C-alpha cells in the first residue's frame, strides 16, 4: 500500500512503518490529507449547488452517483493493489 494510507494507522500504532518512511507518513497525514479532504468537500458542495439549480435533477443525480461509485471503486482497487 502507499505510504499515505497508513498515516492514521501508523500514528495509532496499529501498523508499523519503516523508519525512513515515517517522515513521509507525517507529511501526508498533516499536510496532504487535510487538503485532499477539503478539496473533496468543496467539489461536493459545488456539485450539490449545481444539481439544485439544474432542470433535470434526476439525471444529474444519476450521473453523480455513477461517478461517485466509479471513484470509490478506483480508490478501493488502488488500495487493494498497493498502487495508490
PDB file of N, CA and C in Angstrom:
ATOM      1  N   UNK A   1       0.837  -1.188   0.000  1.00  0.00           N
ATOM      2  CA  UNK A   1       0.000   0.000   0.000  1.00  0.00           C
ATOM      3  C   UNK A   1       0.873   1.239   0.000  1.00  0.00           C
ATOM      4  N   UNK A   2       0.285   2.309  -0.476  1.00  0.00           N
ATOM      5  CA  UNK A   2       1.016   3.563  -0.482  1.00  0.00           C
ATOM      6  C   UNK A   2       1.214   4.091   0.924  1.00  0.00           C
ATOM      7  N   UNK A   3       2.204   4.901   1.093  1.00  0.00           N
ATOM      8  CA  UNK A   3       2.568   5.416   2.404  1.00  0.00           C
ATOM      9  C   UNK A   3       1.461   6.247   3.032  1.00  0.00           C
ATOM     10  N   UNK A   4       0.758   7.046   2.255  1.00  0.00           N
ATOM     11  CA  UNK A   4      -0.262   7.922   2.794  1.00  0.00           C
ATOM     12  C   UNK A   4      -1.430   7.193   3.426  1.00  0.00           C
ATOM     13  N   UNK A   5      -1.694   5.993   3.011  1.00  0.00           N
ATOM     14  CA  UNK A   5      -2.814   5.245   3.548  1.00  0.00           C
ATOM     15  C   UNK A   5      -2.560   4.765   4.961  1.00  0.00           C
ATOM     16  N   UNK A   6      -1.346   4.813   5.417  1.00  0.00           N
ATOM     17  CA  UNK A   6      -1.010   4.349   6.746  1.00  0.00           C
ATOM     18  C   UNK A   6      -0.975   5.460   7.778  1.00  0.00           C
ATOM     19  N   UNK A   7      -1.182   6.703   7.402  1.00  0.00           N
ATOM     20  CA  UNK A   7      -0.997   7.830   8.301  1.00  0.00           C
ATOM     21  C   UNK A   7      -1.642   7.678   9.656  1.00  0.00           C
ATOM     22  N   UNK A   8      -2.953   7.557   9.703  1.00  0.00           N
ATOM     23  CA  UNK A   8      -3.671   7.456  10.962  1.00  0.00           C
ATOM     24  C   UNK A   8      -3.358   6.132  11.647  1.00  0.00           C
ATOM     25  N   UNK A   9      -3.285   5.051  10.865  1.00  0.00           N
ATOM     26  CA  UNK A   9      -2.991   3.752  11.460  1.00  0.00           C
ATOM     27  C   UNK A   9      -1.600   3.714  12.078  1.00  0.00           C
ATOM     28  N   UNK A  10      -0.633   4.347  11.426  1.00  0.00           N
ATOM     29  CA  UNK A  10       0.731   4.384  11.966  1.00  0.00           C
ATOM     30  C   UNK A  10       0.781   5.210  13.237  1.00  0.00           C
ATOM     31  N   UNK A  11       0.099   6.341  13.255  1.00  0.00           N
ATOM     32  CA  UNK A  11       0.081   7.181  14.449  1.00  0.00           C
ATOM     33  C   UNK A  11      -0.606   6.477  15.616  1.00  0.00           C
ATOM     34  N   UNK A  12      -1.598   5.653  15.316  1.00  0.00           N
ATOM     35  CA  UNK A  12      -2.313   4.921  16.360  1.00  0.00           C
ATOM     36  C   UNK A  12      -1.547   3.687  16.816  1.00  0.00           C
ATOM     37  N   UNK A  13      -0.488   3.312  16.080  1.00  0.00           N
ATOM     38  CA  UNK A  13       0.294   2.138  16.435  1.00  0.00           C
ATOM     39  C   UNK A  13      -0.291   0.834  15.924  1.00  0.00           C
ATOM     40  N   UNK A  14      -1.295   0.911  15.051  1.00  0.00           N
ATOM     41  CA  UNK A  14      -1.930  -0.292  14.522  1.00  0.00           C
ATOM     42  C   UNK A  14      -1.081  -0.971  13.450  1.00  0.00           C
ATOM     43  N   UNK A  15      -0.263  -0.202  12.738  1.00  0.00           N
ATOM     44  CA  UNK A  15       0.642  -0.757  11.728  1.00  0.00           C
ATOM     45  C   UNK A  15       2.025  -0.153  11.947  1.00  0.00           C
ATOM     46  N   UNK A  16       3.023  -0.857  11.481  1.00  0.00           N
ATOM     47  CA  UNK A  16       4.383  -0.329  11.577  1.00  0.00           C
ATOM     48  C   UNK A  16       4.819   0.177  10.209  1.00  0.00           C
ATOM     49  N   UNK A  17       5.583   1.226  10.241  1.00  0.00           N
ATOM     50  CA  UNK A  17       6.108   1.837   9.026  1.00  0.00           C
ATOM     51  C   UNK A  17       7.620   1.881   9.163  1.00  0.00           C
ATOM     52  N   UNK A  18       8.309   1.613   8.075  1.00  0.00           N
ATOM     53  CA  UNK A  18       9.767   1.673   8.102  1.00  0.00           C
ATOM     54  C   UNK A  18      10.203   3.057   8.567  1.00  0.00           C
ATOM     55  N   UNK A  19      11.253   3.119   9.391  1.00  0.00           N
ATOM     56  CA  UNK A  19      11.686   4.411   9.944  1.00  0.00           C
ATOM     57  C   UNK A  19      11.964   5.477   8.889  1.00  0.00           C
ATOM     58  N   UNK A  20      12.516   5.083   7.738  1.00  0.00           N
ATOM     59  CA  UNK A  20      12.810   6.089   6.714  1.00  0.00           C
ATOM     60  C   UNK A  20      11.549   6.624   6.035  1.00  0.00           C
ATOM     61  N   UNK A  21      10.416   5.951   6.218  1.00  0.00           N
ATOM     62  CA  UNK A  21       9.152   6.423   5.644  1.00  0.00           C
ATOM     63  C   UNK A  21       8.280   7.148   6.657  1.00  0.00           C
ATOM     64  N   UNK A  22       8.676   7.139   7.929  1.00  0.00           N
ATOM     65  CA  UNK A  22       7.861   7.755   8.973  1.00  0.00           C
ATOM     66  C   UNK A  22       7.648   9.250   8.710  1.00  0.00           C
ATOM     67  N   UNK A  23       8.672   9.948   8.262  1.00  0.00           N
ATOM     68  CA  UNK A  23       8.527  11.378   7.976  1.00  0.00           C
ATOM     69  C   UNK A  23       7.543  11.613   6.838  1.00  0.00           C
ATOM     70  N   UNK A  24       7.529  10.745   5.857  1.00  0.00           N
ATOM     71  CA  UNK A  24       6.577  10.883   4.753  1.00  0.00           C
ATOM     72  C   UNK A  24       5.161  10.630   5.226  1.00  0.00           C
ATOM     73  N   UNK A  25       5.005   9.713   6.151  1.00  0.00           N
ATOM     74  CA  UNK A  25       3.679   9.449   6.701  1.00  0.00           C
ATOM     75  C   UNK A  25       3.163  10.682   7.432  1.00  0.00           C
ATOM     76  N   UNK A  26       4.025  11.316   8.215  1.00  0.00           N
ATOM     77  CA  UNK A  26       3.627  12.542   8.912  1.00  0.00           C
ATOM     78  C   UNK A  26       3.273  13.636   7.918  1.00  0.00           C
ATOM     79  N   UNK A  27       4.090  13.790   6.893  1.00  0.00           N
ATOM     80  CA  UNK A  27       3.853  14.811   5.882  1.00  0.00           C
ATOM     81  C   UNK A  27       2.484  14.620   5.243  1.00  0.00           C
ATOM     82  N   UNK A  28       2.165  13.385   4.884  1.00  0.00           N
ATOM     83  CA  UNK A  28       0.874  13.116   4.266  1.00  0.00           C
ATOM     84  C   UNK A  28      -0.260  13.373   5.251  1.00  0.00           C
ATOM     85  N   UNK A  29      -0.125  12.859   6.460  1.00  0.00           N
ATOM     86  CA  UNK A  29      -1.199  12.947   7.438  1.00  0.00           C
ATOM     87  C   UNK A  29      -1.529  14.394   7.790  1.00  0.00           C
ATOM     88  N   UNK A  30      -0.509  15.227   7.967  1.00  0.00           N
ATOM     89  CA  UNK A  30      -0.745  16.587   8.438  1.00  0.00           C
ATOM     90  C   UNK A  30      -0.842  17.632   7.337  1.00  0.00           C
ATOM     91  N   UNK A  31      -0.318  17.356   6.148  1.00  0.00           N
ATOM     92  CA  UNK A  31      -0.331  18.369   5.097  1.00  0.00           C
ATOM     93  C   UNK A  31      -1.197  17.956   3.912  1.00  0.00           C
ATOM     94  N   UNK A  32      -0.879  16.857   3.288  1.00  0.00           N
ATOM     95  CA  UNK A  32      -1.569  16.470   2.068  1.00  0.00           C
ATOM     96  C   UNK A  32      -2.991  15.991   2.325  1.00  0.00           C
ATOM     97  N   UNK A  33      -3.194  15.140   3.305  1.00  0.00           N
ATOM     98  CA  UNK A  33      -4.512  14.571   3.592  1.00  0.00           C
ATOM     99  C   UNK A  33      -5.588  15.603   3.847  1.00  0.00           C
ATOM    100  N   UNK A  34      -5.358  16.574   4.753  1.00  0.00           N
ATOM    101  CA  UNK A  34      -6.404  17.569   5.014  1.00  0.00           C
ATOM    102  C   UNK A  34      -6.786  18.385   3.778  1.00  0.00           C
ATOM    103  N   UNK A  35      -5.805  18.731   2.934  1.00  0.00           N
ATOM    104  CA  UNK A  35      -6.131  19.484   1.718  1.00  0.00           C
ATOM    105  C   UNK A  35      -6.928  18.631   0.747  1.00  0.00           C
ATOM    106  N   UNK A  36      -6.651  17.345   0.695  1.00  0.00           N
ATOM    107  CA  UNK A  36      -7.431  16.451  -0.161  1.00  0.00           C
ATOM    108  C   UNK A  36      -8.877  16.391   0.307  1.00  0.00           C
ATOM    109  N   UNK A  37      -9.061  16.282   1.612  1.00  0.00           N
ATOM    110  CA  UNK A  37     -10.414  16.245   2.162  1.00  0.00           C
ATOM    111  C   UNK A  37     -11.129  17.568   1.903  1.00  0.00           C
ATOM    112  N   UNK A  38     -10.453  18.686   2.148  1.00  0.00           N
ATOM    113  CA  UNK A  38     -11.062  19.995   1.916  1.00  0.00           C
ATOM    114  C   UNK A  38     -11.453  20.170   0.441  1.00  0.00           C
ATOM    115  N   UNK A  39     -10.597  19.729  -0.462  1.00  0.00           N
ATOM    116  CA  UNK A  39     -10.908  19.820  -1.888  1.00  0.00           C
ATOM    117  C   UNK A  39     -12.103  18.961  -2.264  1.00  0.00           C
ATOM    118  N   UNK A  40     -12.164  17.776  -1.700  1.00  0.00           N
ATOM    119  CA  UNK A  40     -13.306  16.895  -1.964  1.00  0.00           C
ATOM    120  C   UNK A  40     -14.609  17.488  -1.465  1.00  0.00           C
ATOM    121  N   UNK A  41     -14.567  18.082  -0.274  1.00  0.00           N
ATOM    122  CA  UNK A  41     -15.769  18.713   0.270  1.00  0.00           C
ATOM    123  C   UNK A  41     -16.188  19.932  -0.559  1.00  0.00           C
ATOM    124  N   UNK A  42     -15.224  20.708  -1.010  1.00  0.00           N
ATOM    125  CA  UNK A  42     -15.541  21.860  -1.857  1.00  0.00           C
ATOM    126  C   UNK A  42     -16.158  21.409  -3.174  1.00  0.00           C
ATOM    127  N   UNK A  43     -15.599  20.360  -3.753  1.00  0.00           N
ATOM    128  CA  UNK A  43     -16.145  19.833  -5.004  1.00  0.00           C
ATOM    129  C   UNK A  43     -17.559  19.296  -4.788  1.00  0.00           C
ATOM    130  N   UNK A  44     -17.789  18.590  -3.690  1.00  0.00           N
ATOM    131  CA  UNK A  44     -19.123  18.070  -3.392  1.00  0.00           C
ATOM    132  C   UNK A  44     -20.121  19.209  -3.203  1.00  0.00           C
ATOM    133  N   UNK A  45     -19.703  20.269  -2.517  1.00  0.00           N
ATOM    134  CA  UNK A  45     -20.584  21.416  -2.322  1.00  0.00           C
ATOM    135  C   UNK A  45     -20.935  22.106  -3.628  1.00  0.00           C
ATOM    136  N   UNK A  46     -19.941  22.274  -4.488  1.00  0.00           N
ATOM    137  CA  UNK A  46     -20.191  22.895  -5.790  1.00  0.00           C
ATOM    138  C   UNK A  46     -21.116  22.034  -6.638  1.00  0.00           C
ATOM    139  N   UNK A  47     -20.928  20.744  -6.567  1.00  0.00           N
ATOM    140  CA  UNK A  47     -21.787  19.824  -7.324  1.00  0.00           C
ATOM    141  C   UNK A  47     -23.219  19.888  -6.815  1.00  0.00           C
ATOM    142  N   UNK A  48     -23.391  19.877  -5.496  1.00  0.00           N
ATOM    143  CA  UNK A  48     -24.730  19.953  -4.914  1.00  0.00           C
ATOM    144  C   UNK A  48     -25.428  21.246  -5.329  1.00  0.00           C
ATOM    145  N   UNK A  49     -24.702  22.327  -5.318  1.00  0.00           N
ATOM    146  CA  UNK A  49     -25.285  23.620  -5.728  1.00  0.00           C
ATOM    147  C   UNK A  49     -25.706  23.575  -7.195  1.00  0.00           C
ATOM    148  N   UNK A  50     -24.875  22.991  -8.032  1.00  0.00           N
ATOM    149  CA  UNK A  50     -25.190  22.881  -9.455  1.00  0.00           C
ATOM    150  C   UNK A  50     -26.440  22.023  -9.669  1.00  0.00           C
ATOM    151  N   UNK A  51     -26.523  20.901  -8.949  1.00  0.00           N
ATOM    152  CA  UNK A  51     -27.667  19.997  -9.104  1.00  0.00           C
ATOM    153  C   UNK A  51     -28.950  20.688  -8.659  1.00  0.00           C
ATOM    154  N   UNK A  52     -28.902  21.442  -7.588  1.00  0.00           N
ATOM    155  CA  UNK A  52     -30.101  22.142  -7.098  1.00  0.00           C
ATOM    156  C   UNK A  52     -30.606  23.169  -8.104  1.00  0.00           C
ATOM    157  N   UNK A  53     -29.699  23.759  -8.886  1.00  0.00           N
ATOM    158  CA  UNK A  53     -30.093  24.776  -9.861  1.00  0.00           C
ATOM    159  C   UNK A  53     -30.456  24.171 -11.214  1.00  0.00           C
ATOM    160  N   UNK A  54     -30.158  22.901 -11.416  1.00  0.00           N
ATOM    161  CA  UNK A  54     -30.408  22.258 -12.709  1.00  0.00           C
ATOM    162  C   UNK A  54     -31.870  21.941 -12.932  1.00  0.00           C
ATOM    163  N   UNK A  55     -32.234  21.772 -14.194  1.00  0.00           N
ATOM    164  CA  UNK A  55     -33.614  21.461 -14.564  1.00  0.00           C
ATOM    165  C   UNK A  55     -33.914  19.969 -14.439  1.00  0.00           C
ATOM    166  N   UNK A  56     -32.954  19.126 -14.770  1.00  0.00           N
ATOM    167  CA  UNK A  56     -33.178  17.679 -14.773  1.00  0.00           C
ATOM    168  C   UNK A  56     -32.400  17.053 -13.607  1.00  0.00           C
ATOM    169  N   UNK A  57     -32.930  17.206 -12.403  1.00  0.00           N
ATOM    170  CA  UNK A  57     -32.226  16.746 -11.205  1.00  0.00           C
ATOM    171  C   UNK A  57     -32.018  15.241 -11.181  1.00  0.00           C
ATOM    172  N   UNK A  58     -33.000  14.495 -11.652  1.00  0.00           N
ATOM    173  CA  UNK A  58     -32.896  13.034 -11.615  1.00  0.00           C
ATOM    174  C   UNK A  58     -31.698  12.560 -12.443  1.00  0.00           C
ATOM    175  N   UNK A  59     -31.542  13.105 -13.629  1.00  0.00           N
ATOM    176  CA  UNK A  59     -30.428  12.718 -14.500  1.00  0.00           C
ATOM    177  C   UNK A  59     -29.088  13.139 -13.884  1.00  0.00           C
ATOM    178  N   UNK A  60     -29.033  14.340 -13.333  1.00  0.00           N
ATOM    179  CA  UNK A  60     -27.802  14.815 -12.710  1.00  0.00           C
ATOM    180  C   UNK A  60     -27.426  13.955 -11.503  1.00  0.00           C
ATOM    181  N   UNK A  61     -28.394  13.584 -10.695  1.00  0.00           N
ATOM    182  CA  UNK A  61     -28.107  12.743  -9.530  1.00  0.00           C
ATOM    183  C   UNK A  61     -27.648  11.357  -9.960  1.00  0.00           C
ATOM    184  N   UNK A  62     -28.244  10.823 -11.019  1.00  0.00           N
ATOM    185  CA  UNK A  62     -27.815   9.515 -11.529  1.00  0.00           C
ATOM    186  C   UNK A  62     -26.366   9.572 -11.983  1.00  0.00           C
ATOM    187  N   UNK A  63     -26.009  10.585 -12.745  1.00  0.00           N
ATOM    188  CA  UNK A  63     -24.633  10.718 -13.222  1.00  0.00           C
ATOM    189  C   UNK A  63     -23.670  10.936 -12.056  1.00  0.00           C
ATOM    190  N   UNK A  64     -24.089  11.707 -11.086  1.00  0.00           N
ATOM    191  CA  UNK A  64     -23.259  11.929  -9.907  1.00  0.00           C
ATOM    192  C   UNK A  64     -23.040  10.652  -9.117  1.00  0.00           C
ATOM    193  N   UNK A  65     -24.084   9.855  -8.975  1.00  0.00           N
ATOM    194  CA  UNK A  65     -23.969   8.588  -8.257  1.00  0.00           C
ATOM    195  C   UNK A  65     -23.045   7.625  -8.984  1.00  0.00           C
ATOM    196  N   UNK A  66     -23.194   7.537 -10.290  1.00  0.00           N
ATOM    197  CA  UNK A  66     -22.313   6.664 -11.078  1.00  0.00           C
ATOM    198  C   UNK A  66     -20.868   7.132 -10.962  1.00  0.00           C
ATOM    199  N   UNK A  67     -20.637   8.426 -11.034  1.00  0.00           N
ATOM    200  CA  UNK A  67     -19.283   8.954 -10.903  1.00  0.00           C
ATOM    201  C   UNK A  67     -18.687   8.684  -9.532  1.00  0.00           C
ATOM    202  N   UNK A  68     -19.488   8.872  -8.487  1.00  0.00           N
ATOM    203  CA  UNK A  68     -19.005   8.632  -7.119  1.00  0.00           C
ATOM    204  C   UNK A  68     -18.690   7.160  -6.904  1.00  0.00           C
ATOM    205  N   UNK A  69     -19.546   6.276  -7.393  1.00  0.00           N
ATOM    206  CA  UNK A  69     -19.285   4.837  -7.245  1.00  0.00           C
ATOM    207  C   UNK A  69     -18.060   4.414  -8.049  1.00  0.00           C
ATOM    208  N   UNK A  70     -17.866   5.014  -9.214  1.00  0.00           N
ATOM    209  CA  UNK A  70     -16.674   4.726 -10.002  1.00  0.00           C
ATOM    210  C   UNK A  70     -15.408   5.172  -9.282  1.00  0.00           C
ATOM    211  N   UNK A  71     -15.449   6.360  -8.684  1.00  0.00           N
ATOM    212  CA  UNK A  71     -14.298   6.854  -7.927  1.00  0.00           C
ATOM    213  C   UNK A  71     -14.022   5.966  -6.724  1.00  0.00           C
ATOM    214  N   UNK A  72     -15.073   5.524  -6.057  1.00  0.00           N
ATOM    215  CA  UNK A  72     -14.911   4.635  -4.909  1.00  0.00           C
ATOM    216  C   UNK A  72     -14.282   3.307  -5.341  1.00  0.00           C
ATOM    217  N   UNK A  73     -14.750   2.762  -6.457  1.00  0.00           N
ATOM    218  CA  UNK A  73     -14.185   1.506  -6.964  1.00  0.00           C
ATOM    219  C   UNK A  73     -12.706   1.666  -7.303  1.00  0.00           C
ATOM    220  N   UNK A  74     -12.341   2.767  -7.930  1.00  0.00           N
ATOM    221  CA  UNK A  74     -10.915   3.006  -8.244  1.00  0.00           C
ATOM    222  C   UNK A  74     -10.080   3.157  -6.977  1.00  0.00           C
ATOM    223  N   UNK A  75     -10.632   3.830  -5.978  1.00  0.00           N
ATOM    224  CA  UNK A  75      -9.912   4.003  -4.724  1.00  0.00           C
ATOM    225  C   UNK A  75      -9.690   2.673  -4.021  1.00  0.00           C
ATOM    226  N   UNK A  76     -10.729   1.856  -3.971  1.00  0.00           N
ATOM    227  CA  UNK A  76     -10.604   0.533  -3.341  1.00  0.00           C
ATOM    228  C   UNK A  76      -9.609  -0.330  -4.123  1.00  0.00           C
ATOM    229  N   UNK A  77      -9.680  -0.285  -5.441  1.00  0.00           N
ATOM    230  CA  UNK A  77      -8.764  -1.083  -6.255  1.00  0.00           C
ATOM    231  C   UNK A  77      -7.318  -0.645  -6.066  1.00  0.00           C
ATOM    232  N   UNK A  78      -7.070   0.662  -5.996  1.00  0.00           N
ATOM    233  CA  UNK A  78      -5.699   1.124  -5.818  1.00  0.00           C
ATOM    234  C   UNK A  78      -5.188   0.790  -4.425  1.00  0.00           C
ATOM    235  N   UNK A  79      -6.058   0.837  -3.437  1.00  0.00           N
ATOM    236  CA  UNK A  79      -5.665   0.463  -2.080  1.00  0.00           C
ATOM    237  C   UNK A  79      -5.362  -1.036  -2.000  1.00  0.00           C
ATOM    238  N   UNK A  80      -6.215  -1.837  -2.606  1.00  0.00           N
ATOM    239  CA  UNK A  80      -6.052  -3.292  -2.552  1.00  0.00           C
ATOM    240  C   UNK A  80      -4.791  -3.756  -3.288  1.00  0.00           C
ATOM    241  N   UNK A  81      -4.450  -3.072  -4.368  1.00  0.00           N
ATOM    242  CA  UNK A  81      -3.278  -3.479  -5.142  1.00  0.00           C
ATOM    243  C   UNK A  81      -2.009  -2.792  -4.689  1.00  0.00           C
ATOM    244  N   UNK A  82      -2.126  -1.776  -3.837  1.00  0.00           N
ATOM    245  CA  UNK A  82      -0.948  -1.084  -3.343  1.00  0.00           C
ATOM    246  C   UNK A  82      -0.420  -0.029  -4.299  1.00  0.00           C
ATOM    247  N   UNK A  83      -1.214   0.336  -5.290  1.00  0.00           N
ATOM    248  CA  UNK A  83      -0.769   1.333  -6.281  1.00  0.00           C
ATOM    249  C   UNK A  83      -0.935   2.740  -5.727  1.00  0.00           C
ATOM    250  N   UNK A  84      -2.003   2.990  -4.983  1.00  0.00           N
ATOM    251  CA  UNK A  84      -2.339   4.344  -4.573  1.00  0.00           C
ATOM    252  C   UNK A  84      -1.736   4.808  -3.322  1.00  0.00           C
TER     253      UNK A  84
END
